[in-house]
Coordinates of C-alpha atoms in Angstrom, one line a residue:
Chain P
M27 CA -10.1 15.8 -23.8
S28 CA -9.7 14.5 -27.5
D29 CA -8.8 18.0 -28.3
F30 CA -5.9 18.7 -26.0
L31 CA -4.6 15.2 -27.5
D32 CA -5.0 16.7 -31.1
E33 CA -3.4 20.1 -30.0
V34 CA -0.6 17.8 -28.2
E35 CA -0.1 15.9 -31.4
A36 CA 0.2 19.0 -33.5
C37 CA 3.0 20.0 -31.3
V38 CA 5.1 16.7 -31.8
P39 CA 6.8 17.3 -35.0
A40 CA 8.3 21.0 -33.2
L41 CA 8.8 18.8 -30.3
R42 CA 11.0 16.5 -32.1
R43 CA 12.9 19.1 -34.2
Y44 CA 13.7 21.3 -30.4
A45 CA 15.0 17.9 -28.7
R46 CA 17.2 16.8 -31.9
A47 CA 18.8 20.6 -31.9
L48 CA 19.0 20.3 -28.3
T49 CA 20.8 16.7 -27.6
R50 CA 22.4 16.3 -31.1
N51 CA 21.0 12.2 -31.0
A52 CA 17.5 11.5 -32.7
D53 CA 16.9 8.2 -30.4
L54 CA 18.0 10.3 -27.3
A55 CA 15.8 13.1 -28.8
D56 CA 12.7 10.7 -29.4
D57 CA 13.1 9.4 -26.1
L58 CA 12.9 12.6 -24.3
V59 CA 9.8 13.7 -26.6
Q60 CA 8.1 10.7 -25.1
D61 CA 9.1 11.4 -21.9
C62 CA 7.6 14.7 -22.4
L63 CA 4.3 13.6 -23.7
E64 CA 3.8 10.6 -21.7
R65 CA 4.2 13.1 -18.4
A66 CA 1.6 15.8 -20.4
I67 CA -0.9 13.4 -20.8
S68 CA -0.9 11.8 -17.1
R69 CA -1.1 15.3 -16.0
R70 CA -3.3 16.6 -18.6
R71 CA -5.7 17.4 -15.5
L72 CA -3.4 19.7 -14.2
F73 CA -2.8 21.3 -17.4
R74 CA -4.8 25.0 -17.1
P75 CA -6.5 25.7 -20.3
T76 CA -5.9 29.3 -20.5
G77 CA -2.6 28.9 -21.9
P78 CA -1.3 27.1 -25.4
V79 CA -1.0 23.8 -25.1
R80 CA 2.5 24.0 -27.4
A81 CA 4.3 26.4 -24.5
W82 CA 3.7 24.0 -21.4
L83 CA 4.6 20.8 -23.3
F84 CA 8.4 23.1 -24.2
T85 CA 8.1 23.7 -20.5
I86 CA 8.0 19.6 -19.8
L87 CA 10.5 19.0 -22.2
L88 CA 13.0 21.5 -20.8
N89 CA 12.9 20.6 -17.4
L90 CA 13.3 16.7 -18.4
H91 CA 16.7 17.7 -20.1
R92 CA 17.7 20.1 -17.8
N93 CA 17.2 17.0 -14.9
G94 CA 18.2 14.6 -17.5
L95 CA 21.4 16.2 -18.2
R96 CA 22.0 16.6 -14.4
A97 CA 21.5 13.2 -13.9
R98 CA 24.6 12.3 -16.4
H99 CA 26.5 14.8 -15.2
R100 CA 26.5 12.5 -12.0
H101 CA 27.1 9.3 -13.9
G102 CA 29.4 10.9 -16.1
E103 CA 28.3 12.4 -19.5
M104 CA 28.6 10.4 -22.2
L105 CA 29.3 11.9 -25.6
S106 CA 28.4 11.1 -29.1
L107 CA 30.9 11.0 -31.2
D108 CA 30.1 13.9 -33.7
A109 CA 29.0 16.1 -30.5
I110 CA 33.2 16.3 -30.4
A111 CA 33.9 19.7 -31.6
E112 CA 36.7 19.1 -34.3
P113 CA 39.3 22.0 -34.9
A114 CA 36.9 24.7 -36.8
T115 CA 37.8 25.1 -40.6
A116 CA 37.6 28.7 -42.7
A117 CA 34.1 28.8 -44.0
S118 CA 34.3 27.9 -47.5
Q119 CA 32.5 31.2 -48.8
P120 CA 32.3 34.6 -46.8
G121 CA 28.9 35.2 -45.7
H122 CA 28.2 31.5 -45.5
I123 CA 28.4 29.3 -43.1
A124 CA 29.4 25.9 -43.0
L125 CA 27.1 24.1 -41.4
A126 CA 28.3 21.4 -39.5
E127 CA 30.7 24.0 -37.9
L128 CA 27.6 25.8 -36.6
A129 CA 26.2 22.4 -35.3
R130 CA 29.8 22.3 -33.3
A131 CA 29.4 26.3 -32.4
I132 CA 26.2 26.0 -30.9
E133 CA 27.4 22.4 -28.9
T134 CA 29.6 24.5 -27.0
L135 CA 26.7 27.0 -26.1
P136 CA 25.9 27.3 -22.6
L137 CA 22.4 25.1 -22.0
E138 CA 20.8 27.8 -21.3
Q139 CA 21.8 30.1 -24.1
K140 CA 21.6 26.9 -26.4
E141 CA 17.5 26.5 -25.6
A142 CA 17.0 30.4 -25.7
L143 CA 18.4 30.8 -29.0
L144 CA 17.0 27.9 -30.3
L145 CA 13.2 28.3 -29.1
I146 CA 13.4 31.8 -30.9
A147 CA 16.1 31.0 -34.1
L148 CA 14.5 27.8 -34.7
E149 CA 10.9 27.3 -33.6
G150 CA 10.0 31.0 -34.0
L151 CA 8.4 31.7 -30.7
S152 CA 7.6 35.1 -29.5
Y153 CA 10.0 36.6 -27.2
G154 CA 7.6 36.2 -24.4
E155 CA 6.9 32.8 -24.9
A156 CA 10.3 31.8 -24.6
A157 CA 11.2 33.9 -21.3
A158 CA 8.0 32.2 -19.9
I159 CA 9.1 29.0 -21.4
I160 CA 12.5 29.5 -20.0
G161 CA 11.1 30.6 -16.6
V162 CA 13.0 33.6 -16.7
P163 CA 12.5 37.5 -16.9
L164 CA 12.4 39.1 -20.7
G165 CA 15.2 40.9 -20.2
T166 CA 17.4 37.6 -19.1
L167 CA 15.8 36.0 -22.2
M168 CA 17.3 39.0 -24.6
S169 CA 20.8 38.9 -22.5
R170 CA 21.4 35.4 -23.4
L171 CA 20.0 35.7 -26.6
G172 CA 22.7 38.5 -27.4
R173 CA 25.3 36.1 -25.7
A174 CA 24.6 33.1 -27.9
R175 CA 24.6 34.7 -31.2
A176 CA 28.0 36.9 -30.4
A177 CA 29.1 33.5 -29.4
L178 CA 28.2 31.8 -32.5
R179 CA 29.8 34.7 -34.6
L180 CA 32.9 34.0 -33.1
L181 CA 33.0 30.1 -32.9
T182 CA 32.0 30.4 -36.9
G183 CA 34.4 32.6 -37.9
T184 CA 32.2 35.1 -39.9
P185 CA 33.4 38.6 -38.4
A186 CA 31.2 41.3 -39.0
E187 CA 32.3 41.4 -42.2
P188 CA 31.3 44.7 -43.2
H189 CA 33.8 45.5 -45.7
L190 CA 32.4 42.6 -47.9
R191 CA 28.9 44.3 -48.3
T192 CA 28.5 47.2 -50.5
V193 CA 27.1 50.2 -49.1
K194 CA 24.0 50.8 -51.1
Chain R
M1 CA 16.2 58.9 -35.0
S2 CA 18.4 58.0 -32.3
A3 CA 20.3 54.4 -32.3
P4 CA 18.1 51.4 -32.2
S5 CA 19.3 49.0 -28.9
R6 CA 20.6 45.7 -29.3
D7 CA 17.4 44.0 -28.4
T8 CA 15.3 46.1 -30.8
L9 CA 17.5 45.0 -33.6
M10 CA 17.6 41.2 -32.6
A11 CA 13.9 41.9 -32.5
F12 CA 13.5 42.9 -35.9
A13 CA 16.0 40.1 -37.2
D14 CA 13.6 37.8 -35.6
G15 CA 10.7 39.3 -37.2
Q16 CA 8.9 40.2 -33.6
L17 CA 8.7 43.9 -34.5
D18 CA 5.1 46.2 -35.4
A19 CA 5.0 47.2 -39.0
T20 CA 6.0 51.0 -37.3
A21 CA 8.7 49.7 -35.3
R22 CA 10.3 47.3 -38.7
E23 CA 10.1 50.5 -40.5
Q24 CA 12.2 52.6 -38.2
V25 CA 14.6 50.1 -38.2
E26 CA 15.5 49.6 -41.5
A27 CA 15.9 53.3 -42.3
F28 CA 18.5 52.8 -39.4
L29 CA 19.7 49.8 -40.8
G30 CA 19.9 51.6 -44.3
A31 CA 22.3 54.4 -42.9
N32 CA 24.5 52.1 -40.6
P33 CA 26.3 49.3 -42.8
E34 CA 27.6 48.0 -39.1
A35 CA 24.8 47.1 -37.7
A36 CA 23.0 46.0 -40.7
A37 CA 25.8 43.7 -41.1
E38 CA 25.6 42.2 -37.9
V39 CA 21.8 41.9 -37.8
A40 CA 22.3 39.9 -41.4
S41 CA 24.7 37.8 -39.6
W42 CA 21.7 36.8 -37.2
T43 CA 19.7 36.2 -40.2
R44 CA 22.0 33.6 -41.4
Q45 CA 22.5 31.9 -38.2
A46 CA 18.7 31.4 -38.0
D47 CA 18.5 30.2 -41.7
A48 CA 21.5 28.1 -40.7
I49 CA 20.1 26.6 -37.6
R50 CA 16.5 25.8 -39.6
T51 CA 18.3 24.3 -42.3
L52 CA 20.4 21.9 -39.6
F53 CA 17.3 21.0 -37.8
E54 CA 14.1 21.9 -39.5
P55 CA 14.1 18.3 -41.2
A56 CA 14.1 16.4 -37.9
G57 CA 10.6 18.1 -37.8
A58 CA 9.8 16.7 -40.7
E59 CA 10.6 13.0 -40.3
P60 CA 7.5 10.6 -40.2
V61 CA 6.6 10.4 -36.5
P62 CA 7.4 7.0 -35.0
A63 CA 4.4 5.2 -33.2
R64 CA 5.7 5.5 -30.0
L65 CA 5.4 9.3 -30.1
H66 CA 1.9 9.3 -31.2
P67 CA -0.2 11.0 -28.5
R68 CA -3.7 9.1 -29.0
R69 CA -2.1 5.8 -29.1
M70 CA 0.0 6.9 -25.7
A71 CA -3.1 8.0 -24.1
L72 CA -4.8 4.7 -24.8
A73 CA -1.9 2.5 -23.8
M74 CA -1.7 4.7 -20.7
T75 CA -5.4 3.9 -19.9
T76 CA -5.1 0.3 -20.2
R77 CA -1.8 0.4 -18.2
R78 CA -3.0 2.3 -15.3
N79 CA -6.3 0.2 -15.8
R80 CA -4.2 -2.9 -14.8
L81 CA -2.9 -1.6 -12.3
W82 CA -6.2 -0.5 -10.9
R83 CA -7.4 -3.9 -11.2
Q84 CA -4.0 -5.7 -9.8
A85 CA -4.5 -2.7 -6.8
L86 CA -8.0 -4.3 -6.3
A87 CA -7.1 -7.7 -6.2
A88 CA -4.1 -7.3 -3.9
T89 CA -6.8 -5.6 -1.7
V90 CA -8.9 -8.4 -2.0
L91 CA -6.4 -10.6 -0.4
I92 CA -5.5 -8.8 2.1
G93 CA -8.7 -8.4 3.2
M94 CA -9.4 -12.0 2.7
G95 CA -6.0 -12.6 5.2
L96 CA -7.4 -9.8 7.7
G97 CA -10.3 -11.4 7.8
A98 CA -9.4 -15.1 8.1
G99 CA -6.9 -13.6 10.6
W100 CA -9.8 -12.3 12.7
L101 CA -11.7 -15.8 12.5
A102 CA -8.7 -17.4 13.4
R103 CA -7.3 -15.2 16.4
S104 CA -9.5 -17.3 18.8
W105 CA -7.1 -20.1 17.9
V106 CA -4.1 -18.0 17.7
D107 CA -4.2 -15.8 20.5
A108 CA -6.2 -17.2 23.2
P109 CA -4.0 -18.6 25.8
A110 CA -5.2 -22.1 27.2
P111 CA -8.2 -22.2 29.5
S112 CA -5.9 -23.9 31.9
T113 CA -3.2 -21.2 32.3
I114 CA -6.1 -18.5 32.6
L115 CA -7.8 -20.9 35.6
I116 CA -4.1 -21.0 36.7
A117 CA -3.6 -17.3 36.9
D118 CA -6.7 -17.1 38.5
A119 CA -6.4 -19.1 41.1
V120 CA -2.9 -17.5 41.9
R121 CA -4.4 -14.2 41.7
A122 CA -7.2 -14.9 44.0
H123 CA -4.5 -16.4 46.4
D124 CA -2.6 -13.5 46.4
V125 CA -5.4 -11.1 47.4
F126 CA -6.8 -12.9 50.0
V127 CA -4.4 -15.1 51.8
A128 CA -3.2 -11.3 53.3
E129 CA -6.5 -11.0 54.7
N130 CA -6.8 -11.6 58.3
R131 CA -10.9 -11.0 59.3
H132 CA -12.3 -11.1 55.6
A133 CA -10.1 -13.7 54.7
V134 CA -13.1 -15.9 53.9
E135 CA -16.7 -15.4 53.1
V136 CA -18.1 -18.1 54.8
A137 CA -15.9 -19.5 58.0
A138 CA -15.3 -23.0 58.8
S139 CA -17.8 -23.4 61.4
E140 CA -20.1 -23.3 58.8
E141 CA -18.2 -25.7 56.8
D142 CA -21.4 -27.7 56.1
H143 CA -23.4 -24.6 54.6
L144 CA -20.4 -23.4 52.9
T145 CA -20.1 -26.8 50.9
S146 CA -23.9 -27.1 49.9
W147 CA -24.1 -23.8 48.9
L148 CA -20.1 -23.4 46.9
S149 CA -21.5 -27.2 45.2
N150 CA -24.8 -25.3 44.3
R151 CA -23.1 -22.3 42.9
L152 CA -20.5 -24.5 40.8
E153 CA -23.1 -26.9 39.7
T154 CA -21.1 -29.8 40.9
P155 CA -20.8 -31.7 44.3
L156 CA -17.7 -30.3 46.1
V157 CA -16.4 -31.0 49.5
A158 CA -13.4 -29.7 51.4
P159 CA -10.8 -32.0 51.4
D160 CA -9.6 -32.8 55.3
L161 CA -5.5 -32.1 55.5
A162 CA -5.7 -32.2 59.3
G163 CA -2.9 -35.2 58.0
E164 CA -0.6 -32.7 56.3
G165 CA -1.3 -30.2 59.5
F166 CA -3.2 -27.4 58.1
T167 CA -7.3 -26.8 59.1
L168 CA -10.1 -25.0 56.7
V169 CA -10.5 -21.0 57.6
G170 CA -13.5 -20.9 55.3
G171 CA -14.2 -20.4 51.4
R172 CA -15.6 -17.7 49.2
L173 CA -17.3 -17.8 45.8
L174 CA -15.5 -15.9 43.3
P175 CA -15.8 -14.8 39.7
G176 CA -14.2 -17.2 37.2
A177 CA -13.5 -18.3 33.5
V178 CA -16.2 -18.3 31.5
A179 CA -15.5 -21.7 29.6
A180 CA -15.3 -23.2 33.3
G181 CA -18.8 -22.1 34.0
G182 CA -18.0 -18.2 35.1
R183 CA -17.6 -19.2 38.6
A184 CA -15.1 -20.6 41.4
A185 CA -14.7 -21.3 44.5
Q186 CA -12.1 -20.7 46.8
L187 CA -11.4 -22.7 49.8
M188 CA -8.5 -21.5 52.2
Y189 CA -6.7 -23.6 54.9
E190 CA -4.2 -22.8 57.7
N191 CA -1.3 -24.5 59.4
G192 CA 0.2 -23.6 62.8
A193 CA 2.7 -21.6 61.2
R194 CA 0.0 -19.5 59.9
D195 CA 1.0 -20.8 56.0
R196 CA -2.4 -20.4 53.9
V197 CA -2.9 -22.9 50.9
T198 CA -5.7 -21.9 48.8
I199 CA -8.0 -24.5 46.6
Y200 CA -9.3 -23.1 43.7
V201 CA -12.4 -24.9 41.8
T202 CA -14.6 -25.0 38.9
A203 CA -16.4 -27.1 37.1
A204 CA -15.1 -29.0 34.4
L205 CA -13.9 -27.2 31.1
P206 CA -16.2 -27.9 28.0
D207 CA -13.9 -30.8 26.9
R208 CA -13.9 -32.5 29.9
E209 CA -10.4 -34.0 29.5
P210 CA -7.8 -34.9 32.4
A211 CA -5.0 -32.6 32.7
Y212 CA -2.1 -31.9 35.0
Q213 CA -0.1 -28.7 35.1
F214 CA 2.8 -27.5 37.9
T215 CA 2.9 -24.1 37.6
T216 CA 5.1 -21.3 39.2
L217 CA 4.0 -17.8 39.4
G218 CA 5.9 -15.5 41.1
D219 CA 6.3 -17.0 44.6
A220 CA 3.3 -19.1 44.3
E221 CA 3.6 -22.5 43.2
A222 CA -0.3 -24.0 42.0
F223 CA -0.8 -27.2 41.2
Y224 CA -3.6 -27.9 38.6
W225 CA -5.8 -30.7 37.4
A226 CA -8.7 -30.9 35.5
N227 CA -11.2 -34.1 35.0
A228 CA -14.7 -34.8 33.6
R229 CA -16.0 -33.0 36.6
I230 CA -14.1 -30.4 38.0
T231 CA -10.9 -28.0 37.8
C232 CA -8.7 -27.7 40.7
T233 CA -6.1 -25.7 41.3
V234 CA -3.8 -25.4 44.9
V235 CA -1.8 -22.8 45.3
G236 CA 0.2 -21.9 48.0
T237 CA 4.0 -20.8 48.8
L238 CA 4.9 -23.9 50.7
P239 CA 9.0 -25.7 50.1
G240 CA 8.2 -28.1 47.3
P241 CA 7.8 -31.0 48.8
Q242 CA 4.9 -30.0 51.5
M243 CA 3.4 -28.5 48.6
Q244 CA 3.3 -31.6 47.1
T245 CA 2.3 -33.3 49.9
V246 CA -0.8 -31.1 50.4
S247 CA -1.3 -31.1 46.6
Q248 CA -1.3 -34.8 46.6
A249 CA -3.7 -34.7 49.6
V250 CA -6.2 -32.5 47.9
Y251 CA -6.2 -34.7 44.9
R252 CA -6.8 -37.7 46.0
Q253 CA -10.0 -36.7 48.1
L254 CA -11.5 -34.4 45.6
T255 CA -10.8 -37.5 42.9
G256 CA -12.4 -39.7 44.6
T257 CA -9.8 -42.5 43.5
G258 CA -7.0 -42.2 46.8
E259 CA -5.8 -45.6 45.7
K260 CA -4.8 -44.2 42.2
T261 CA -3.3 -41.4 43.7
S262 CA 0.3 -42.5 43.8
T263 CA 0.7 -43.4 40.6
R264 CA -1.4 -40.8 38.8
Y265 CA 0.0 -37.8 40.5
P266 CA 3.2 -36.6 38.5
S267 CA 6.1 -36.4 40.1

């Protein structure tokens, strides 16, 4: 049981990071993580020790986030100021993505694309693990990932820019 | 080699290919600058995403997100809830127990109510009988009264209601309320119009307190009284004034206080 708590503790930084990226709000993100940990700890007897604790925690966190969004939609969504997209300004340097611009672009992605992209690009999970956490087949995960990346390229104004690269 | 799928290219960018596949994709990208640029843009995206959000994972974890502390707090909270639930259960149990013990004070009808109901039921049952209306007929009145007196363990005489136009038909022994000795005597009278009146007598109730009560149950009227020696219920379906006259006569004769009857009889 203490091993379980140790494993959970090791996942907390990643959960906070992922929650922050999903919500773009530090307090909201930590609330989400707290709910997730409480649920996991109170249900640890239901946890099948065959799978990694990390995937289980991410699954709980995602479900809580989705349910929270649904509830907020019903009560009228609250947007933090920095979540409101500003007109995209051109990247200062070609090939360099302006971070604020990217953050706003991620914000505009559908949740299903955002949660997939962040699990892969930010958390570095394997495709199989991410698909299991999100609860979709591998092919669905890949197509969400592809659409998310294409959308980000479009939104951040970085075209394929083949002409800027010199072919070796 | 054939062009790798987009998924394979993504897997390359995400570092999810094994060594062999990786080398193949590298070879393909070397010859396809457009695909290479796309893969490079994905890598830059991922780098930027990590730059954006990785610091959040490096921040010191607030106390409220320490699993060990949370588990402890939750156990404490659960134990407190258990204790409260236990306390509530004990209280409810005590309440139920007290209620069970007190049920006789709360639920039980007054003894007089039971006696009157018994008297009226016995009246209804036996006045409808012709050949078996009584167990011992009036022709054996002495035997009847001594028998019933023995059974009730209290002296009983059959009142003389000739003045009210009623003659004794007879009587019987009945099971009665436990509080009044468990036995009851019923005496039946009849007038020329074949109206029947019954008198239902038991030994005194434990409290031996005098009591008077007029009750109407269905068609029957019942006049109940109790004293230190007996309880008596006169039951009949006579018109009110006639019922009162009969009851008065019974009361007077059974209490043996004829001279006081007019003042003690409730009007």
